[in-house]
C-alpha positions as semicolon CSV with decimal commas, in nm:
position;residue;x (nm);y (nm);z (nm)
1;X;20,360;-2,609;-7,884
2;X;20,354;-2,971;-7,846
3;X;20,158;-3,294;-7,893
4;X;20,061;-3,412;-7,558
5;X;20,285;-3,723;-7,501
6;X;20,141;-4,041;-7,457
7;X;20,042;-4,205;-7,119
8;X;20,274;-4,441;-7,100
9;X;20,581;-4,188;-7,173
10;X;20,434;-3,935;-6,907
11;X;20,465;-4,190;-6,635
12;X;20,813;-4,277;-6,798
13;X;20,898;-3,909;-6,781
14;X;20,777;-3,858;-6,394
15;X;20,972;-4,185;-6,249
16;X;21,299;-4,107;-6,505
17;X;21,317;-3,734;-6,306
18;X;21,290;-3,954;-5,983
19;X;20,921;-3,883;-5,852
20;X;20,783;-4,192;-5,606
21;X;20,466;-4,240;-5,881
22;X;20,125;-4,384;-5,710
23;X;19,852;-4,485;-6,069
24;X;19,494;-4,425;-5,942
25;X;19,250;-4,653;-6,117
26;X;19,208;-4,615;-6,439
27;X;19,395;-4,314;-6,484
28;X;19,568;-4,323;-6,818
29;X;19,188;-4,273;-6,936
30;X;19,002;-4,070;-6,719
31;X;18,975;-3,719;-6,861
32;X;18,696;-3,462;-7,023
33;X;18,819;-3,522;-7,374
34;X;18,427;-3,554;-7,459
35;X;18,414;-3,175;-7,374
36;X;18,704;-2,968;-7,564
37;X;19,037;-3,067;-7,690
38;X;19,364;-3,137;-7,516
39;X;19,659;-3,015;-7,690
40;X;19,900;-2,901;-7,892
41;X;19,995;-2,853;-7,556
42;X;20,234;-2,568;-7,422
43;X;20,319;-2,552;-7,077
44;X;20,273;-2,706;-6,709
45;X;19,997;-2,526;-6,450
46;X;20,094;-2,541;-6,076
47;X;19,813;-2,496;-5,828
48;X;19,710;-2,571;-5,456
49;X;19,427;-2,782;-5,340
50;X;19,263;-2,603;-5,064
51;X;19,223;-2,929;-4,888
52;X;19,437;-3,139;-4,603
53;X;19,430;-3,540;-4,571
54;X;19,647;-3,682;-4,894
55;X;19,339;-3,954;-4,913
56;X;19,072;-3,708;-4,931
57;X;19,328;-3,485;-5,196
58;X;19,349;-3,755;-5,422
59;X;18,973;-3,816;-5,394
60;X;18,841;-3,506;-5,469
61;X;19,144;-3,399;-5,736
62;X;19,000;-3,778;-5,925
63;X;18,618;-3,719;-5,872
64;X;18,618;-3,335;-5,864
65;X;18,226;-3,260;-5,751
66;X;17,888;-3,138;-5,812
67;X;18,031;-2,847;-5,961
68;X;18,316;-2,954;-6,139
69;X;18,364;-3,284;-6,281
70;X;18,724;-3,447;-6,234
71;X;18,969;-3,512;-6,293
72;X;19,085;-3,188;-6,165
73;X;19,471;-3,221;-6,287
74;X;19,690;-3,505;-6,385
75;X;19,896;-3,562;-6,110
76;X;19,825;-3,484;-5,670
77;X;20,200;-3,384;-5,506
78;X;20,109;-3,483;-5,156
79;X;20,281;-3,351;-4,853
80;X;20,502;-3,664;-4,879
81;X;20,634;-3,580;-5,189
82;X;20,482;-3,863;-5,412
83;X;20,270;-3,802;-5,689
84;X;19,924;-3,928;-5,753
85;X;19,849;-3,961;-6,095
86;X;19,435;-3,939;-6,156
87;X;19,366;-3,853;-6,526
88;X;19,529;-3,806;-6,845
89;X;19,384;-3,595;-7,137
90;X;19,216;-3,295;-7,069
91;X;19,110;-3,190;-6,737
92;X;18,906;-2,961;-6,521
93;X;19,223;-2,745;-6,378
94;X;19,291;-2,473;-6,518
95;X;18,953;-2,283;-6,685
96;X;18,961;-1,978;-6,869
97;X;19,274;-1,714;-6,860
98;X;19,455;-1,473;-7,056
99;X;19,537;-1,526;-7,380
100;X;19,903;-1,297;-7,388
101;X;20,012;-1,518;-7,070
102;X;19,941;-1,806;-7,356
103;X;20,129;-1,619;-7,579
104;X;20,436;-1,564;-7,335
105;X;20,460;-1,888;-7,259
106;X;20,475;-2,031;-7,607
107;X;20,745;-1,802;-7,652
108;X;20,898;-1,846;-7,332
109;X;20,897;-1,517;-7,234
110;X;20,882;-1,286;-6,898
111;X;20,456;-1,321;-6,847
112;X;20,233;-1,031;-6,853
113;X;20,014;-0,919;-6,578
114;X;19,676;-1,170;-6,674
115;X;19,383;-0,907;-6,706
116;X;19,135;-1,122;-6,856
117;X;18,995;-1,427;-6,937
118;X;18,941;-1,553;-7,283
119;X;19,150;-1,841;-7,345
120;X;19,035;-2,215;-7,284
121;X;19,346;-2,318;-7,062
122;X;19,268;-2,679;-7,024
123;X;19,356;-2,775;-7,347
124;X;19,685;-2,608;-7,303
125;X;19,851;-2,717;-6,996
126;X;19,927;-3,041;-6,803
127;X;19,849;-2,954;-6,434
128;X;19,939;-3,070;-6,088
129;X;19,766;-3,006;-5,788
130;X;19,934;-3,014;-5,458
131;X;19,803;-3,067;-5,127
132;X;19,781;-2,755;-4,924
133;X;19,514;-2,555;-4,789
134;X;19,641;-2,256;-4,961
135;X;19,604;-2,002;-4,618
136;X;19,970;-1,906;-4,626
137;X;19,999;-2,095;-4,295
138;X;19,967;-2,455;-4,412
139;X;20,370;-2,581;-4,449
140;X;20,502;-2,688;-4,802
141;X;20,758;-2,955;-4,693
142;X;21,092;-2,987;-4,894
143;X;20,988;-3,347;-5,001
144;X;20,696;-3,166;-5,146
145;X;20,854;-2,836;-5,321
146;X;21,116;-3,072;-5,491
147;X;20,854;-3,299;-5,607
148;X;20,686;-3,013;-5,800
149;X;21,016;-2,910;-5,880
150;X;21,079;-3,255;-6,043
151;X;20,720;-3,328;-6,183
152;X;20,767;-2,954;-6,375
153;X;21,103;-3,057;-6,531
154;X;21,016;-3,396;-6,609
155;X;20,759;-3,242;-6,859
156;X;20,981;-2,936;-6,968
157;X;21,287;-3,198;-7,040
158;X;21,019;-3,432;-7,291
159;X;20,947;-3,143;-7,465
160;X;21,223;-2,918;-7,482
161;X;21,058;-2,670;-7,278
162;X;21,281;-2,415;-7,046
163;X;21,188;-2,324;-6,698
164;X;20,934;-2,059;-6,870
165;X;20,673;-2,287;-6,924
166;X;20,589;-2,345;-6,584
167;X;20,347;-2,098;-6,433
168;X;20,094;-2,076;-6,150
169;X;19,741;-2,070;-6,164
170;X;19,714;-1,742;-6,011
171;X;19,958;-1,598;-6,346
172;X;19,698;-1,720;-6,552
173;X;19,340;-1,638;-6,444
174;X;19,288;-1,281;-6,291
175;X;19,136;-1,346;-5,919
176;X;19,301;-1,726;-5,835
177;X;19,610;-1,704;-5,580
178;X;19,726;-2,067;-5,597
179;X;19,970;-2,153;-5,528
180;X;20,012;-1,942;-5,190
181;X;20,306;-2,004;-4,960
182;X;20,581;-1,986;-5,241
183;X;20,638;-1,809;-5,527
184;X;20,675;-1,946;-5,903
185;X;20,943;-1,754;-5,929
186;X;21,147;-1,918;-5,679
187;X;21,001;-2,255;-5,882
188;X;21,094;-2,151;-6,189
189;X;21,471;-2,101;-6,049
190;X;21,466;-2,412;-5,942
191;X;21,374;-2,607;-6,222
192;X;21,606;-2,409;-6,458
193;X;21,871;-2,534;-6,236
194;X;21,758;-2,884;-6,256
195;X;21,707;-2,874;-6,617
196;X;22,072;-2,759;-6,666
């Protein structure tokens, strides 16, 4: 468990790991604070967008919509590899899950199948959304993979974190299946690499 870090180190943290960084408005104080609390904080939530167009991505992730107030994560990964940051403090990303996945993740441990939903996630995870429609078709590019690969360690390397803090939406809430087209395990071997 961890303070969130502030704004300013965040960005710090995603250039330092060697991410192309794009600030979206006011994003160091957009967030849904007003609605819950954000932090002590213990991991990093991967997901996919459902969406194509980086523009429209960024857009939506910032404004979120009828339904769902944004932001909807802290930082887009476009298809281009750079990431988009829209919000900082808590966000509209990752809803309710399981509270042993919670539990293996603050103890950095192999996750359990999630079987229900109890636990407020959003005040527990940063989260990055990443441009793809999520079909199992849509392409992740390599620029894009090792910017999630980067963002995810970036985070993990601030707060002392191992690769086991890094999960996917669909390991946390029973029903979601983002992010399709990879796995998190193949992630997760990838940023313990780049972490040693």
């Amino acid at each position: 468990m961890a303070p969130p870090m502030s704004a300013s180190s965040f960005l710090a943290a995603l250039k330092d790991e060697g991410l192309t960084v794009v600030e979206v408005g006011d994003w160091e104080h957009h967030n849904r604070n007003t609605k819950g609390s954000w932090g002590p904080l213990n991991g990093v939530m991967i997901h996919h967008t459902v969406t194509s167009g980086s523009e429209s991505t960024v857009r939506i992730c910032r404004d979120g919509h009828s339904d769902l107030p944004g932001p909807l994560c802290h930082g887009v990964i476009t298809k281009d590899g750079r990431v988009h940051l829209v919000g900082y403090g808590r966000a509209n990303h990752a809803g309710l899950g399981d509270d042993d996945v919670l539990r293996a993740v603050i103890a950095e441990k192999a996750l359990p199948h999630d079987n229900e939903a109890n636990t407020d996630g959003n005040s527990h995870f940063y989260g990055f959304e990443c441009e793809n429609l999520g079909d199992g078709d849509d392409p992740w590019p390599a620029v894009q993979l090792e910017a999630i690969e980067k963002a995810a360690a970036a985070i993990c390397r601030h707060h002392g974190w191992t690769e086991r803090s890094v999960i996917g939406h669909l390991e946390w809430q029973p029903g979601k299946i983002d992010p399709k087209g990879f796995t998190m395990a193949s992630m997760r071997a990838r940023i313990h690499d780049r972490l040693k």
